[in-house]
Amino acid sequence: MKRRRFITAAAVAGVAGGIGYALHGSSAAKYEAAVTSIWRHGEPVSNEMPDVLRELVRYATLAPSSHNTQCWTFGLGERSISILPDYARRCPVVDPDDHHLFVSLGCAVENLAQAAPAMGLRCVPAFDTAADDALPCILEPAAHDRTALFQAIPHRQSTRREFDARPLSNAELRLLESTGSGKECRCSC
């Protein structure tokens, strides 16, 4: 390749790379803005029940899900939210019996149950086998309460790091035991 042609090609590549970087930078900024708007604490835009229900669904979607597939759909009632499996997002190779899919639904219900008191509601989940695998959550008026578990919802993290198999220290075991114990349960590690 001649020198002049090389310089021209390098200049074109530099401009194209700069445009690509600018576009990617813009995309990255939009992505970060979207993440920030989702992974946050918030209040419904009004006290109207449809707005409250949408905010509760947002909290429910912050739950961990099987292979991060978000394998659920939501049905909104007047004072209820039903969580249903989205079989189109199932992972049949790694979860042939849908165990992880249904654990994911349980995680979404738990997030909903933790977020409801912050909105002045109490979530009463029920499992109705006749309701097409739906997990209905009836919402009843209750005192406003922003619990520590509610505060933790947007800070949840998952990791794919390699398991190191180191045993936990006694202090870590005591912390887990105290965290997993409450009015209705007792953890023994």
JSON list of N, CA and C in Angstrom, two decimals, residues 172-189:
[
{"chain": "A", "resi": 172, "resn": "GLU", "atom": "N", "xyz": [-19.46, -14.69, 60.41]},
{"chain": "A", "resi": 172, "resn": "GLU", "atom": "CA", "xyz": [-20.32, -14.67, 59.23]},
{"chain": "A", "resi": 172, "resn": "GLU", "atom": "C", "xyz": [-21.53, -15.58, 59.42]},
{"chain": "A", "resi": 173, "resn": "LEU", "atom": "N", "xyz": [-21.34, -16.74, 60.04]},
{"chain": "A", "resi": 173, "resn": "LEU", "atom": "CA", "xyz": [-22.46, -17.64, 60.32]},
{"chain": "A", "resi": 173, "resn": "LEU", "atom": "C", "xyz": [-23.45, -17.01, 61.28]},
{"chain": "A", "resi": 174, "resn": "ARG", "atom": "N", "xyz": [-22.97, -16.31, 62.32]},
{"chain": "A", "resi": 174, "resn": "ARG", "atom": "CA", "xyz": [-23.87, -15.63, 63.26]},
{"chain": "A", "resi": 174, "resn": "ARG", "atom": "C", "xyz": [-24.65, -14.52, 62.56]},
{"chain": "A", "resi": 175, "resn": "LEU", "atom": "N", "xyz": [-23.98, -13.80, 61.66]},
{"chain": "A", "resi": 175, "resn": "LEU", "atom": "CA", "xyz": [-24.67, -12.74, 60.92]},
{"chain": "A", "resi": 175, "resn": "LEU", "atom": "C", "xyz": [-25.76, -13.33, 60.03]},
{"chain": "A", "resi": 176, "resn": "LEU", "atom": "N", "xyz": [-25.46, -14.43, 59.34]},
{"chain": "A", "resi": 176, "resn": "LEU", "atom": "CA", "xyz": [-26.48, -15.09, 58.52]},
{"chain": "A", "resi": 176, "resn": "LEU", "atom": "C", "xyz": [-27.64, -15.58, 59.37]},
{"chain": "A", "resi": 177, "resn": "GLU", "atom": "N", "xyz": [-27.32, -16.15, 60.52]},
{"chain": "A", "resi": 177, "resn": "GLU", "atom": "CA", "xyz": [-28.36, -16.67, 61.40]},
{"chain": "A", "resi": 177, "resn": "GLU", "atom": "C", "xyz": [-29.26, -15.55, 61.90]},
{"chain": "A", "resi": 178, "resn": "SER", "atom": "N", "xyz": [-28.68, -14.43, 62.29]},
{"chain": "A", "resi": 178, "resn": "SER", "atom": "CA", "xyz": [-29.51, -13.32, 62.79]},
{"chain": "A", "resi": 178, "resn": "SER", "atom": "C", "xyz": [-30.31, -12.68, 61.66]},
{"chain": "A", "resi": 179, "resn": "THR", "atom": "N", "xyz": [-29.76, -12.65, 60.47]},
{"chain": "A", "resi": 179, "resn": "THR", "atom": "CA", "xyz": [-30.47, -12.07, 59.33]},
{"chain": "A", "resi": 179, "resn": "THR", "atom": "C", "xyz": [-31.62, -12.96, 58.90]},
{"chain": "A", "resi": 180, "resn": "GLY", "atom": "N", "xyz": [-31.45, -14.26, 58.96]},
{"chain": "A", "resi": 180, "resn": "GLY", "atom": "CA", "xyz": [-32.47, -15.20, 58.51]},
{"chain": "A", "resi": 180, "resn": "GLY", "atom": "C", "xyz": [-33.49, -15.55, 59.57]},
{"chain": "A", "resi": 181, "resn": "SER", "atom": "N", "xyz": [-33.41, -14.93, 60.73]},
{"chain": "A", "resi": 181, "resn": "SER", "atom": "CA", "xyz": [-34.35, -15.22, 61.80]},
{"chain": "A", "resi": 181, "resn": "SER", "atom": "C", "xyz": [-35.30, -14.04, 61.98]},
{"chain": "A", "resi": 182, "resn": "GLY", "atom": "N", "xyz": [-36.53, -14.35, 62.27]},
{"chain": "A", "resi": 182, "resn": "GLY", "atom": "CA", "xyz": [-37.53, -13.30, 62.47]},
{"chain": "A", "resi": 182, "resn": "GLY", "atom": "C", "xyz": [-38.69, -13.85, 63.26]},
{"chain": "A", "resi": 183, "resn": "LYS", "atom": "N", "xyz": [-39.80, -13.13, 63.19]},
{"chain": "A", "resi": 183, "resn": "LYS", "atom": "CA", "xyz": [-40.99, -13.51, 63.96]},
{"chain": "A", "resi": 183, "resn": "LYS", "atom": "C", "xyz": [-41.49, -14.90, 63.58]},
{"chain": "A", "resi": 184, "resn": "GLU", "atom": "N", "xyz": [-41.44, -15.20, 62.30]},
{"chain": "A", "resi": 184, "resn": "GLU", "atom": "CA", "xyz": [-42.06, -16.44, 61.83]},
{"chain": "A", "resi": 184, "resn": "GLU", "atom": "C", "xyz": [-41.07, -17.50, 61.37]},
{"chain": "A", "resi": 185, "resn": "CYS", "atom": "N", "xyz": [-39.79, -17.25, 61.54]},
{"chain": "A", "resi": 185, "resn": "CYS", "atom": "CA", "xyz": [-38.81, -18.25, 61.10]},
{"chain": "A", "resi": 185, "resn": "CYS", "atom": "C", "xyz": [-37.58, -18.23, 61.99]},
{"chain": "A", "resi": 186, "resn": "ARG", "atom": "N", "xyz": [-36.86, -19.30, 61.94]},
{"chain": "A", "resi": 186, "resn": "ARG", "atom": "CA", "xyz": [-35.63, -19.42, 62.73]},
{"chain": "A", "resi": 186, "resn": "ARG", "atom": "C", "xyz": [-34.62, -20.15, 61.87]},
{"chain": "A", "resi": 187, "resn": "CYS", "atom": "N", "xyz": [-33.48, -19.54, 61.67]},
{"chain": "A", "resi": 187, "resn": "CYS", "atom": "CA", "xyz": [-32.42, -20.13, 60.88]},
{"chain": "A", "resi": 187, "resn": "CYS", "atom": "C", "xyz": [-31.40, -20.77, 61.83]},
{"chain": "A", "resi": 188, "resn": "SER", "atom": "N", "xyz": [-30.95, -21.96, 61.53]},
{"chain": "A", "resi": 188, "resn": "SER", "atom": "CA", "xyz": [-29.88, -22.56, 62.32]},
{"chain": "A", "resi": 188, "resn": "SER", "atom": "C", "xyz": [-28.79, -23.00, 61.35]},
{"chain": "A", "resi": 189, "resn": "CYS", "atom": "N", "xyz": [-27.67, -22.33, 61.47]},
{"chain": "A", "resi": 189, "resn": "CYS", "atom": "CA", "xyz": [-26.52, -22.62, 60.60]},
{"chain": "A", "resi": 189, "resn": "CYS", "atom": "C", "xyz": [-25.55, -23.54, 61.28]}
]
